[in-house]
mmCIF file of C-alpha atoms and ligand atoms in Angstrom:
data_model
loop_
_atom_site.group_PDB
_atom_site.id
_atom_site.type_symbol
_atom_site.label_atom_id
_atom_site.label_comp_id
_atom_site.label_asym_id
_atom_site.label_seq_id
_atom_site.Cartn_x
_atom_site.Cartn_y
_atom_site.Cartn_z
ATOM 1 C CA MET H 907 112.170 150.976 6.321
ATOM 2 C CA GLU H 908 114.981 149.346 4.231
ATOM 3 C CA ASP H 909 114.509 145.667 3.466
ATOM 4 C CA ARG H 910 117.323 144.349 5.136
ATOM 5 C CA ILE H 911 117.385 141.148 7.645
ATOM 6 C CA ASP H 912 120.063 140.446 10.165
ATOM 7 C CA GLY H 913 122.731 138.246 8.058
ATOM 8 C CA ASP H 914 124.764 137.328 11.257
ATOM 9 C CA ARG H 915 121.666 135.676 12.909
ATOM 10 C CA LEU H 916 120.503 133.863 9.765
ATOM 11 C CA TRP H 917 123.894 132.409 9.262
ATOM 12 C CA ARG H 918 124.226 131.213 12.844
ATOM 13 C CA ARG H 919 120.976 129.348 12.637
ATOM 14 C CA LEU H 920 121.825 127.928 9.168
ATOM 15 C CA MET H 921 125.038 126.657 10.818
ATOM 16 C CA ALA H 922 123.397 125.428 14.010
ATOM 17 C CA MET H 923 120.676 123.460 11.793
ATOM 18 C CA ALA H 924 123.522 121.964 9.843
ATOM 19 C CA GLU H 925 125.020 120.376 12.928
ATOM 20 C CA ILE H 926 121.781 118.212 13.245
ATOM 21 C CA GLY H 927 122.482 115.127 10.889
ATOM 22 C CA ALA H 928 125.934 116.444 10.049
ATOM 23 C CA THR H 929 127.859 114.280 7.598
ATOM 24 C CA SER H 930 131.644 113.783 7.421
ATOM 25 C CA ARG H 931 131.846 115.462 4.187
ATOM 26 C CA GLY H 932 130.204 118.915 5.412
ATOM 27 C CA GLY H 933 126.679 118.085 4.521
ATOM 28 C CA SER H 934 123.506 117.157 6.219
ATOM 29 C CA ASP H 935 121.373 114.000 6.348
ATOM 30 C CA ARG H 936 118.086 114.931 7.897
ATOM 31 C CA GLN H 937 115.896 112.529 5.755
ATOM 32 C CA ALA H 938 112.032 112.995 5.803
ATOM 33 C CA LEU H 939 110.532 111.743 9.069
ATOM 34 C CA SER H 940 113.599 110.459 10.832
ATOM 35 C CA ASP H 941 114.896 111.230 14.292
ATOM 36 C CA GLU H 942 117.263 113.908 12.724
ATOM 37 C CA ASP H 943 114.395 115.367 10.829
ATOM 38 C CA ALA H 944 112.533 115.662 14.107
ATOM 39 C CA ALA H 945 115.436 117.252 15.874
ATOM 40 C CA GLY H 946 115.797 119.882 13.331
ATOM 41 C CA ARG H 947 112.160 120.640 13.782
ATOM 42 C CA ALA H 948 112.769 120.895 17.602
ATOM 43 C CA LEU H 949 115.609 123.236 17.147
ATOM 44 C CA PHE H 950 113.639 125.551 14.590
ATOM 45 C CA LEU H 951 110.505 125.471 17.207
ATOM 46 C CA GLY H 952 112.718 126.695 19.948
ATOM 47 C CA TRP H 953 113.338 129.945 17.767
ATOM 48 C CA VAL H 954 109.845 130.118 16.695
ATOM 49 C CA GLU H 955 108.372 129.943 20.073
ATOM 50 C CA ALA H 956 110.987 132.632 21.410
ATOM 51 C CA ALA H 957 109.737 134.997 18.496
ATOM 52 C CA GLY H 958 106.106 134.701 19.783
ATOM 53 C CA CYS H 959 104.633 132.582 16.904
ATOM 54 C CA THR H 960 102.079 129.830 17.385
ATOM 55 C CA TRP H 961 102.209 126.578 15.383
ATOM 56 C CA GLU H 962 100.442 123.465 14.377
ATOM 57 C CA THR H 963 100.655 120.608 11.979
ATOM 58 C CA ASP H 964 98.256 119.387 9.608
ATOM 59 C CA GLU H 965 97.493 115.694 8.807
ATOM 60 C CA ILE H 966 100.685 114.906 6.773
ATOM 61 C CA GLY H 967 102.741 116.857 9.360
ATOM 62 C CA ASN H 968 103.378 119.878 7.447
ATOM 63 C CA LEU H 969 104.304 122.433 10.171
ATOM 64 C CA PHE H 970 102.566 125.887 10.067
ATOM 65 C CA VAL H 971 104.115 128.771 12.087
ATOM 66 C CA ARG H 972 101.994 131.819 12.482
ATOM 67 C CA ARG H 973 102.787 135.499 13.193
ATOM 68 C CA PRO H 974 99.453 136.964 13.783
ATOM 69 C CA GLY H 975 98.446 140.000 11.820
ATOM 70 C CA ARG H 976 96.017 142.927 12.901
ATOM 71 C CA ASP H 977 93.340 141.241 11.016
ATOM 72 C CA ASN H 978 93.667 137.371 11.181
ATOM 73 C CA SER H 979 90.793 136.946 8.862
ATOM 74 C CA LEU H 980 92.726 138.367 6.022
ATOM 75 C CA PRO H 981 94.075 136.184 3.427
ATOM 76 C CA SER H 982 97.663 135.449 5.077
ATOM 77 C CA ILE H 983 101.045 135.574 3.142
ATOM 78 C CA LEU H 984 102.718 132.055 2.981
ATOM 79 C CA ILE H 985 106.372 131.679 3.208
ATOM 80 C CA GLY H 986 108.763 128.707 3.843
ATOM 81 C CA SER H 987 110.158 125.653 2.322
ATOM 82 C CA HIS H 988 111.465 122.340 3.672
ATOM 83 C CA LEU H 989 113.891 121.132 6.423
ATOM 84 C CA ASP H 990 114.332 117.355 5.074
ATOM 85 C CA THR H 991 117.461 116.739 3.055
ATOM 86 C CA GLN H 992 118.831 114.241 0.595
ATOM 87 C CA PRO H 993 120.780 111.305 2.314
ATOM 88 C CA THR H 994 124.121 113.079 1.408
ATOM 89 C CA GLY H 995 122.312 116.562 1.186
ATOM 90 C CA GLY H 996 123.703 120.054 1.653
ATOM 91 C CA ARG H 997 123.141 122.593 4.354
ATOM 92 C CA PHE H 998 120.952 124.983 2.352
ATOM 93 C CA ASP H 999 118.431 123.171 0.058
ATOM 94 C CA GLY H 1000 115.172 123.875 1.827
ATOM 95 C CA VAL H 1001 116.587 124.981 5.086
ATOM 96 C CA TYR H 1002 117.603 128.320 3.754
ATOM 97 C CA GLY H 1003 113.816 129.035 2.687
ATOM 98 C CA VAL H 1004 112.504 128.125 6.313
ATOM 99 C CA LEU H 1005 115.187 129.901 8.159
ATOM 100 C CA GLY H 1006 115.315 132.895 5.666
ATOM 101 C CA GLY H 1007 111.639 132.972 6.517
ATOM 102 C CA LEU H 1008 111.953 133.010 10.214
ATOM 103 C CA GLU H 1009 114.354 135.685 9.728
ATOM 104 C CA VAL H 1010 111.696 137.950 7.996
ATOM 105 C CA ILE H 1011 109.462 137.315 11.082
ATOM 106 C CA GLU H 1012 112.422 138.160 13.415
ATOM 107 C CA THR H 1013 113.206 141.322 11.553
ATOM 108 C CA LEU H 1014 109.664 142.543 11.605
ATOM 109 C CA ASN H 1015 109.666 141.762 15.465
ATOM 110 C CA ASP H 1016 112.928 143.603 15.969
ATOM 111 C CA ARG H 1017 111.534 146.716 14.029
ATOM 112 C CA GLY H 1018 108.159 146.664 15.830
ATOM 113 C CA ILE H 1019 106.370 146.143 12.456
ATOM 114 C CA ARG H 1020 102.983 144.677 12.462
ATOM 115 C CA THR H 1021 101.110 143.488 9.239
ATOM 116 C CA ASP H 1022 97.569 143.501 8.623
ATOM 117 C CA ALA H 1023 97.481 140.112 7.346
ATOM 118 C CA PRO H 1024 99.125 137.195 9.337
ATOM 119 C CA ILE H 1025 102.374 135.630 8.027
ATOM 120 C CA ASP H 1026 102.252 131.953 7.849
ATOM 121 C CA LEU H 1027 105.786 130.101 7.734
ATOM 122 C CA VAL H 1028 105.440 126.612 6.721
ATOM 123 C CA VAL H 1029 107.788 123.522 6.939
ATOM 124 C CA TRP H 1030 106.733 121.035 4.303
ATOM 125 C CA THR H 1031 106.952 117.371 4.970
ATOM 126 C CA ASN H 1032 109.206 115.150 2.752
ATOM 127 C CA GLU H 1033 110.038 117.588 -0.056
ATOM 128 C CA GLU H 1034 112.959 115.547 -1.077
ATOM 129 C CA GLY H 1035 111.178 112.237 -1.830
ATOM 130 C CA SER H 1036 114.281 110.285 -1.455
ATOM 131 C CA ARG H 1037 113.611 108.176 1.712
ATOM 132 C CA PHE H 1038 109.730 108.119 0.682
ATOM 133 C CA ARG H 1039 109.677 108.096 -3.120
ATOM 134 C CA TYR H 1040 107.261 111.058 -3.702
ATOM 135 C CA SER H 1041 108.856 114.407 -4.197
ATOM 136 C CA MET H 1042 106.953 117.410 -2.554
ATOM 137 C CA MET H 1043 104.774 114.921 -0.694
ATOM 138 C CA GLY H 1044 103.534 117.396 2.045
ATOM 139 C CA SER H 1045 102.510 120.062 -0.275
ATOM 140 C CA ALA H 1046 100.976 117.713 -2.620
ATOM 141 C CA VAL H 1047 98.645 116.275 0.176
ATOM 142 C CA TRP H 1048 97.896 119.879 1.288
ATOM 143 C CA ALA H 1049 96.956 120.899 -2.292
ATOM 144 C CA GLY H 1050 94.624 118.028 -2.755
ATOM 145 C CA LYS H 1051 96.887 116.302 -5.387
ATOM 146 C CA LEU H 1052 98.011 113.234 -3.212
ATOM 147 C CA ASP H 1053 95.457 111.344 -1.274
ATOM 148 C CA ILE H 1054 96.320 111.301 2.461
ATOM 149 C CA ASP H 1055 95.914 107.472 2.605
ATOM 150 C CA THR H 1056 98.142 106.823 -0.424
ATOM 151 C CA ALA H 1057 100.775 109.324 1.317
ATOM 152 C CA ARG H 1058 100.676 107.394 4.638
ATOM 153 C CA ASP H 1059 101.062 103.949 2.847
ATOM 154 C CA LEU H 1060 104.258 105.096 1.048
ATOM 155 C CA VAL H 1061 107.203 103.028 2.486
ATOM 156 C CA ASP H 1062 111.038 103.470 2.660
ATOM 157 C CA GLY H 1063 113.443 100.885 1.883
ATOM 158 C CA ASP H 1064 112.935 99.207 5.214
ATOM 159 C CA GLY H 1065 109.408 98.763 4.771
ATOM 160 C CA ILE H 1066 108.661 101.562 7.431
ATOM 161 C CA SER H 1067 105.560 103.646 6.142
ATOM 162 C CA VAL H 1068 104.990 107.388 6.333
ATOM 163 C CA GLY H 1069 101.852 106.840 8.530
ATOM 164 C CA GLU H 1070 103.938 104.789 11.167
ATOM 165 C CA GLU H 1071 106.425 107.497 11.167
ATOM 166 C CA LEU H 1072 103.932 110.449 11.296
ATOM 167 C CA ASP H 1073 102.357 108.442 14.449
ATOM 168 C CA ARG H 1074 105.697 107.768 16.074
ATOM 169 C CA LEU H 1075 106.739 111.391 15.908
ATOM 170 C CA GLY H 1076 103.350 112.803 16.883
ATOM 171 C CA TRP H 1077 103.375 115.078 13.874
ATOM 172 C CA ALA H 1078 99.668 114.236 12.317
ATOM 173 C CA GLY H 1079 97.402 116.979 13.165
ATOM 174 C CA LYS H 1080 93.950 117.914 11.614
ATOM 175 C CA PRO H 1081 93.574 118.218 8.051
ATOM 176 C CA ALA H 1082 94.508 121.731 6.769
ATOM 177 C CA ASP H 1083 91.679 124.031 5.835
ATOM 178 C CA SER H 1084 91.403 123.901 2.015
ATOM 179 C CA ASN H 1085 89.302 127.038 1.774
ATOM 180 C CA ARG H 1086 92.029 129.184 3.529
ATOM 181 C CA SER H 1087 93.243 131.887 1.085
ATOM 182 C CA TYR H 1088 96.548 133.359 0.773
ATOM 183 C CA ALA H 1089 97.245 136.924 -0.665
ATOM 184 C CA GLY H 1090 100.744 135.586 -1.937
ATOM 185 C CA ALA H 1091 103.109 132.734 -1.340
ATOM 186 C CA PHE H 1092 107.015 132.938 -1.588
ATOM 187 C CA GLU H 1093 109.572 130.344 -1.555
ATOM 188 C CA LEU H 1094 113.315 131.465 -0.925
ATOM 189 C CA HIS H 1095 115.643 128.884 -2.264
ATOM 190 C CA ILE H 1096 119.440 128.423 -3.465
ATOM 191 C CA GLU H 1097 119.418 128.155 -7.250
ATOM 192 C CA GLN H 1098 120.793 124.470 -7.206
ATOM 193 C CA GLY H 1099 122.030 125.221 -10.719
ATOM 194 C CA PRO H 1100 125.044 127.294 -12.410
ATOM 195 C CA ILE H 1101 123.151 130.029 -14.238
ATOM 196 C CA LEU H 1102 123.275 132.850 -11.621
ATOM 197 C CA GLU H 1103 126.805 132.319 -10.818
ATOM 198 C CA ALA H 1104 128.028 132.082 -14.521
ATOM 199 C CA GLU H 1105 126.371 135.322 -15.090
ATOM 200 C CA ASN H 1106 127.543 136.729 -11.832
ATOM 201 C CA LEU H 1107 123.955 137.876 -10.681
ATOM 202 C CA GLU H 1108 122.941 138.033 -7.155
ATOM 203 C CA ILE H 1109 119.098 137.239 -7.427
ATOM 204 C CA GLY H 1110 116.940 134.831 -9.734
ATOM 205 C CA VAL H 1111 113.416 135.970 -9.816
ATOM 206 C CA VAL H 1112 111.626 132.757 -10.594
ATOM 207 C CA THR H 1113 108.954 132.639 -13.113
ATOM 208 C CA GLY H 1114 108.112 129.041 -13.050
ATOM 209 C CA VAL H 1115 109.436 125.438 -12.615
ATOM 210 C CA GLN H 1116 110.035 122.831 -15.361
ATOM 211 C CA GLY H 1117 108.095 119.749 -15.429
ATOM 212 C CA PHE H 1118 109.320 116.425 -14.138
ATOM 213 C CA ARG H 1119 108.286 112.676 -13.945
ATOM 214 C CA TRP H 1120 109.652 110.011 -11.820
ATOM 215 C CA TYR H 1121 109.158 106.304 -12.797
ATOM 216 C CA THR H 1122 110.099 103.085 -11.278
ATOM 217 C CA ILE H 1123 111.126 100.761 -13.961
ATOM 218 C CA CYS H 1124 111.015 96.989 -12.944
ATOM 219 C CA LEU H 1125 112.387 94.239 -15.231
ATOM 220 C CA LYS H 1126 111.723 90.582 -14.439
ATOM 221 C CA GLY H 1127 114.007 87.892 -15.788
ATOM 222 C CA ASN H 1128 115.039 84.441 -14.922
ATOM 223 C CA PRO H 1129 117.443 83.608 -12.107
ATOM 224 C CA VAL H 1130 120.045 81.179 -13.286
ATOM 225 C CA HIS H 1131 123.581 80.253 -12.501
ATOM 226 C CA ALA H 1132 126.256 82.605 -13.625
ATOM 227 C CA GLY H 1133 128.827 80.106 -14.503
ATOM 228 C CA PRO H 1134 127.150 77.204 -16.531
ATOM 229 C CA THR H 1135 124.309 79.056 -18.188
ATOM 230 C CA PRO H 1136 125.440 80.127 -21.693
ATOM 231 C CA MET H 1137 124.894 84.016 -22.428
ATOM 232 C CA ASN H 1138 122.326 83.134 -25.269
ATOM 233 C CA ALA H 1139 120.282 81.169 -22.783
ATOM 234 C CA ARG H 1140 119.550 83.815 -20.349
ATOM 235 C CA ASN H 1141 116.646 86.229 -19.808
ATOM 236 C CA ASP H 1142 118.842 88.744 -18.180
ATOM 237 C CA PRO H 1143 117.180 92.109 -16.814
ATOM 238 C CA ALA H 1144 120.661 93.714 -16.398
ATOM 239 C CA ARG H 1145 121.092 93.350 -20.145
ATOM 240 C CA GLY H 1146 117.848 95.074 -20.558
ATOM 241 C CA ILE H 1147 118.551 97.959 -18.148
ATOM 242 C CA GLY H 1148 121.887 98.722 -20.025
ATOM 243 C CA GLU H 1149 120.326 98.955 -23.150
ATOM 244 C CA ILE H 1150 117.393 101.111 -21.889
ATOM 245 C CA VAL H 1151 119.790 103.555 -20.151
ATOM 246 C CA THR H 1152 121.877 103.878 -23.337
ATOM 247 C CA GLN H 1153 118.844 104.331 -25.566
ATOM 248 C CA VAL H 1154 116.976 106.724 -23.280
ATOM 249 C CA TYR H 1155 120.184 109.069 -22.903
ATOM 250 C CA ALA H 1156 120.308 109.060 -26.708
ATOM 251 C CA MET H 1157 116.604 109.991 -27.069
ATOM 252 C CA VAL H 1158 116.789 112.782 -24.318
ATOM 253 C CA ALA H 1159 119.914 114.306 -26.005
ATOM 254 C CA GLU H 1160 117.633 114.968 -29.070
ATOM 255 C CA TYR H 1161 115.683 117.373 -26.940
ATOM 256 C CA ALA H 1162 118.843 119.349 -25.694
ATOM 257 C CA PRO H 1163 119.566 121.755 -23.962
ATOM 258 C CA SER H 1164 116.634 121.815 -21.606
ATOM 259 C CA SER H 1165 115.885 118.191 -21.308
ATOM 260 C CA ARG H 1166 117.244 115.963 -18.375
ATOM 261 C CA ALA H 1167 117.385 112.075 -17.702
ATOM 262 C CA THR H 1168 118.704 110.652 -14.471
ATOM 263 C CA PHE H 1169 118.630 106.898 -13.722
ATOM 264 C CA ALA H 1170 119.258 105.858 -9.957
ATOM 265 C CA GLN H 1171 118.311 103.662 -7.090
ATOM 266 C CA PHE H 1172 119.350 100.446 -8.916
ATOM 267 C CA VAL H 1173 118.460 97.297 -6.938
ATOM 268 C CA SER H 1174 118.689 93.687 -8.152
ATOM 269 C CA MET H 1175 117.081 90.590 -6.413
ATOM 270 C CA PRO H 1176 118.462 88.317 -5.390
ATOM 271 C CA ILE H 1177 121.392 90.308 -4.322
ATOM 272 C CA SER H 1178 124.210 87.908 -5.340
ATOM 273 C CA PRO H 1179 127.133 88.190 -7.837
ATOM 274 C CA ASN H 1180 126.837 84.769 -9.382
ATOM 275 C CA THR H 1181 123.002 84.572 -10.067
ATOM 276 C CA VAL H 1182 121.429 86.456 -13.054
ATOM 277 C CA PRO H 1183 119.030 88.667 -11.256
ATOM 278 C CA GLU H 1184 115.266 87.757 -11.232
ATOM 279 C CA GLU H 1185 114.265 91.285 -10.996
ATOM 280 C CA LEU H 1186 116.064 94.628 -11.418
ATOM 281 C CA ARG H 1187 114.554 97.853 -10.531
ATOM 282 C CA CYS H 1188 115.635 101.358 -10.814
ATOM 283 C CA SER H 1189 114.265 104.903 -10.882
ATOM 284 C CA LEU H 1190 114.223 107.489 -13.623
ATOM 285 C CA ASP H 1191 113.576 111.112 -13.490
ATOM 286 C CA LEU H 1192 112.835 112.845 -16.813
ATOM 287 C CA ARG H 1193 112.437 116.640 -17.159
ATOM 288 C CA HIS H 1194 111.564 119.311 -19.357
ATOM 289 C CA PRO H 1195 110.151 122.613 -19.198
ATOM 290 C CA GLU H 1196 107.359 122.062 -21.924
ATOM 291 C CA ARG H 1197 104.689 119.790 -21.143
ATOM 292 C CA SER H 1198 104.309 118.543 -24.839
ATOM 293 C CA THR H 1199 108.031 117.829 -25.126
ATOM 294 C CA LEU H 1200 107.915 115.948 -21.636
ATOM 295 C CA ASP H 1201 104.813 114.026 -23.088
ATOM 296 C CA GLU H 1202 106.892 113.023 -26.319
ATOM 297 C CA MET H 1203 109.906 111.832 -24.150
ATOM 298 C CA ASP H 1204 107.418 109.776 -21.883
ATOM 299 C CA GLU H 1205 106.015 108.165 -24.971
ATOM 300 C CA ARG H 1206 109.523 107.361 -26.403
ATOM 301 C CA PHE H 1207 110.989 106.104 -23.164
ATOM 302 C CA ARG H 1208 107.867 103.583 -22.851
ATOM 303 C CA GLN H 1209 108.519 102.501 -26.537
ATOM 304 C CA ILE H 1210 112.182 101.940 -25.774
ATOM 305 C CA VAL H 1211 111.502 99.908 -22.643
ATOM 306 C CA SER H 1212 109.088 97.614 -24.348
ATOM 307 C CA SER H 1213 111.299 97.131 -27.632
ATOM 308 C CA VAL H 1214 114.301 96.402 -25.582
ATOM 309 C CA CYS H 1215 112.633 93.929 -23.084
ATOM 310 C CA GLY H 1216 111.062 92.250 -26.126
ATOM 311 C CA ALA H 1217 114.449 91.742 -27.691
ATOM 312 C CA VAL H 1218 115.954 90.600 -24.560
ATOM 313 C CA GLY H 1219 113.312 88.254 -23.291
ATOM 314 C CA VAL H 1220 112.328 89.942 -19.968
ATOM 315 C CA GLU H 1221 109.131 91.501 -18.617
ATOM 316 C CA SER H 1222 108.641 94.856 -17.672
ATOM 317 C CA GLU H 1223 106.639 97.179 -15.732
ATOM 318 C CA ILE H 1224 106.769 101.071 -15.570
ATOM 319 C CA ILE H 1225 105.234 102.783 -12.445
ATOM 320 C CA LEU H 1226 104.720 106.520 -12.311
ATOM 321 C CA ASP H 1227 105.684 107.680 -8.899
ATOM 322 C CA ASN H 1228 105.447 111.504 -9.524
ATOM 323 C CA ASN H 1229 104.173 113.776 -12.204
ATOM 324 C CA SER H 1230 104.886 117.253 -11.700
ATOM 325 C CA PRO H 1231 103.809 119.384 -14.572
ATOM 326 C CA PRO H 1232 105.656 122.528 -15.462
ATOM 327 C CA VAL H 1233 104.323 125.485 -13.627
ATOM 328 C CA VAL H 1234 103.887 129.039 -14.441
ATOM 329 C CA PHE H 1235 104.097 131.530 -11.372
ATOM 330 C CA SER H 1236 101.662 134.358 -10.606
ATOM 331 C CA ARG H 1237 102.600 137.536 -12.627
ATOM 332 C CA LYS H 1238 101.527 139.387 -9.453
ATOM 333 C CA CYS H 1239 103.965 137.627 -7.143
ATOM 334 C CA VAL H 1240 106.759 137.606 -9.711
ATOM 335 C CA GLU H 1241 106.329 141.393 -9.968
ATOM 336 C CA VAL H 1242 106.404 141.846 -6.360
ATOM 337 C CA VAL H 1243 109.705 140.030 -5.971
ATOM 338 C CA GLN H 1244 111.167 141.954 -9.078
ATOM 339 C CA GLU H 1245 110.178 145.166 -7.097
ATOM 340 C CA ALA H 1246 111.793 144.134 -3.904
ATOM 341 C CA VAL H 1247 115.094 143.206 -5.821
ATOM 342 C CA THR H 1248 115.173 146.373 -7.887
ATOM 343 C CA GLN H 1249 114.524 148.592 -4.667
ATOM 344 C CA LEU H 1250 117.486 146.764 -2.936
ATOM 345 C CA GLY H 1251 119.689 147.440 -5.925
ATOM 346 C CA LEU H 1252 120.709 143.775 -6.363
ATOM 347 C CA SER H 1253 121.669 142.475 -9.963
ATOM 348 C CA ASN H 1254 119.219 139.928 -11.387
ATOM 349 C CA ARG H 1255 117.435 137.960 -13.869
ATOM 350 C CA GLN H 1256 114.318 136.105 -14.317
ATOM 351 C CA MET H 1257 114.649 132.259 -14.814
ATOM 352 C CA VAL H 1258 112.704 129.007 -14.660
ATOM 353 C CA SER H 1259 113.758 126.638 -11.924
ATOM 354 C CA GLY H 1260 115.363 123.313 -12.878
ATOM 355 C CA ALA H 1261 114.401 121.693 -9.525
ATOM 356 C CA GLY H 1262 110.979 120.939 -8.297
ATOM 357 C CA HIS H 1263 109.799 122.768 -5.171
ATOM 358 C CA ASP H 1264 106.748 122.938 -2.785
ATOM 359 C CA ALA H 1265 105.915 126.117 -4.550
ATOM 360 C CA CYS H 1266 104.660 124.007 -7.538
ATOM 361 C CA TYR H 1267 101.705 122.509 -5.573
ATOM 362 C CA VAL H 1268 101.172 125.967 -3.913
ATOM 363 C CA ALA H 1269 100.968 127.657 -7.217
ATOM 364 C CA LEU H 1270 97.914 125.428 -8.016
ATOM 365 C CA LYS H 1271 95.981 127.195 -5.388
ATOM 366 C CA HIS H 1272 97.230 130.452 -4.566
ATOM 367 C CA PRO H 1273 99.508 133.300 -6.132
ATOM 368 C CA THR H 1274 103.069 132.117 -5.766
ATOM 369 C CA SER H 1275 106.655 132.864 -6.851
ATOM 370 C CA MET H 1276 110.104 132.135 -5.732
ATOM 371 C CA ILE H 1277 113.374 133.915 -5.092
ATOM 372 C CA PHE H 1278 116.895 132.298 -5.917
ATOM 373 C CA VAL H 1279 120.218 132.868 -4.794
ATOM 374 C CA PRO H 1280 123.309 131.343 -6.573
ATOM 375 C CA CYS H 1281 125.252 128.527 -4.986
ATOM 376 C CA ASP H 1282 128.800 127.530 -5.459
ATOM 377 C CA GLN H 1283 129.268 126.055 -8.947
ATOM 378 C CA GLY H 1284 125.707 125.294 -9.099
ATOM 379 C CA ILE H 1285 126.239 122.248 -6.976
ATOM 380 C CA SER H 1286 123.343 120.679 -4.775
ATOM 381 C CA HIS H 1287 121.917 117.461 -3.611
ATOM 382 C CA ASN H 1288 125.876 117.282 -2.582
ATOM 383 C CA GLU H 1289 127.444 117.852 0.846
ATOM 384 C CA ALA H 1290 129.624 120.478 -0.883
ATOM 385 C CA GLU H 1291 126.525 122.566 -1.395
ATOM 386 C CA ASN H 1292 127.529 126.267 -0.429
ATOM 387 C CA ILE H 1293 126.586 129.780 -0.455
ATOM 388 C CA SER H 1294 128.074 132.771 1.270
ATOM 389 C CA GLN H 1295 126.636 134.606 4.281
ATOM 390 C CA GLU H 1296 126.271 137.866 1.887
ATOM 391 C CA GLN H 1297 124.164 135.564 -0.598
ATOM 392 C CA ALA H 1298 122.058 134.233 2.161
ATOM 393 C CA GLU H 1299 121.517 137.938 3.532
ATOM 394 C CA HIS H 1300 120.540 139.206 -0.024
ATOM 395 C CA GLY H 1301 117.985 136.608 -0.616
ATOM 396 C CA ALA H 1302 116.191 136.675 2.520
ATOM 397 C CA SER H 1303 116.215 140.720 2.455
ATOM 398 C CA VAL H 1304 114.431 140.198 -1.039
ATOM 399 C CA LEU H 1305 111.947 137.961 0.615
ATOM 400 C CA LEU H 1306 111.283 140.600 3.464
ATOM 401 C CA GLY H 1307 110.679 143.005 0.762
ATOM 402 C CA ALA H 1308 108.297 140.855 -1.280
ATOM 403 C CA VAL H 1309 106.271 140.068 2.169
ATOM 404 C CA ARG H 1310 106.057 143.849 2.976
ATOM 405 C CA ARG H 1311 104.896 144.677 -0.313
ATOM 406 C CA ILE H 1312 102.176 142.164 -0.348
ATOM 407 C CA ALA H 1313 101.350 142.574 3.427
ATOM 408 C CA LYS H 1314 100.394 146.174 3.442
ATOM 409 C CA THR H 1315 102.709 146.853 6.347
ATOM 410 C CA ALA H 1316 102.276 149.761 8.837
ATOM 411 C CA THR H 1317 104.506 150.531 11.879
ATOM 412 C CA ALA H 1318 102.562 149.842 15.064
HETATM 413 C C1 GLV O 1001 113.790 118.425 -5.564
HETATM 414 O O1 GLV O 1001 114.508 118.303 -4.894
HETATM 415 C C2 GLV O 1001 113.827 117.898 -7.057
HETATM 416 O O2 GLV O 1001 113.959 116.755 -7.317
HETATM 417 O O3 GLV O 1001 113.874 118.769 -8.176
HETATM 418 MN MN1 MN O 1002 114.437 122.149 -1.936
HETATM 419 MN MN1 MN O 1003 116.353 118.913 -2.900
#
């Protein structure tokens, strides 16, 4: 059998999913545990049930779809990604890996192919971490790296908790069986960066993921009137944050080209133009592929915060919200993907992912790797995010090849 999925069906479904939470600039807004996220899952489950699969959710709402194998006691094959999006997200980040996974199941169904081992297609809860600030939250709970109570207590900007939303949507099931074994796990995704397009390549065979840490920086000053209070008589968190941003960018530049620093989610309290803020918070996302360098950047960032705040006269607190160490994927799974790509005759290279993925937590427990396809100008986390139907078809066909290789397939 040639490993080719049905590109038309996959594209139709990608476009149908993009209608849910569609934004005015052509993207999608289906933030984790929102009504739109639920509507996306409902659409997906209609296809899943029509494809003869069963499904269940675990305690954090991760959705596991099963295509039974001949022997369901065998270690299964895990594929999938996430359906939640950034607030101004694109149409492919995560969705492509889920619908590409479903396309693998549909293709096996169409061709009457049964596998010995079952295939589990997963939709992880809150991969993005933008509404509830914990990236890859569902897979972290599943992998035992985030306590369920801590996850349920995470709140969004309106004070609504993950637990409340899980209960409202009826998503919380029984805890996943942590002893279940998987023969291999594969996450299909868009690259979200510029490398494949720049090198005119069709597939990225992903060998690992760079590490990242998310922090909340909280500066506390003294709220005083913006008019009468002389500049030298203020304890102004905004002055502190300005210095911190400048110095952290300069520090991170010393570790170029692989280092990254992103400041976002700035909030001042009180929200007033003519009062020096009493408190100012923002997020920082620091990344590097090497753990020792990330440690060094972490230490230097903390020194910068402490010295700037001392000089400006404000108090500081740093909260570590997420710590995702660099990941090296299983050699076996990387080889399986490489063989599938080679068999299809697609141009490719091996690469490390710049973005975090649920595959990072999966890889802690089971042999895992990822498949990337290029995206237009490497743009992602943006409504303009785009891939072509042909690119979508290529990546999902590679996923099919990888699944078939690991599943010991046979025609029924
Ligand atoms: C995942 O979306 C990440 O932040 O890398
Ligand atoms: Mn993603
Ligand atoms: Mn994302």
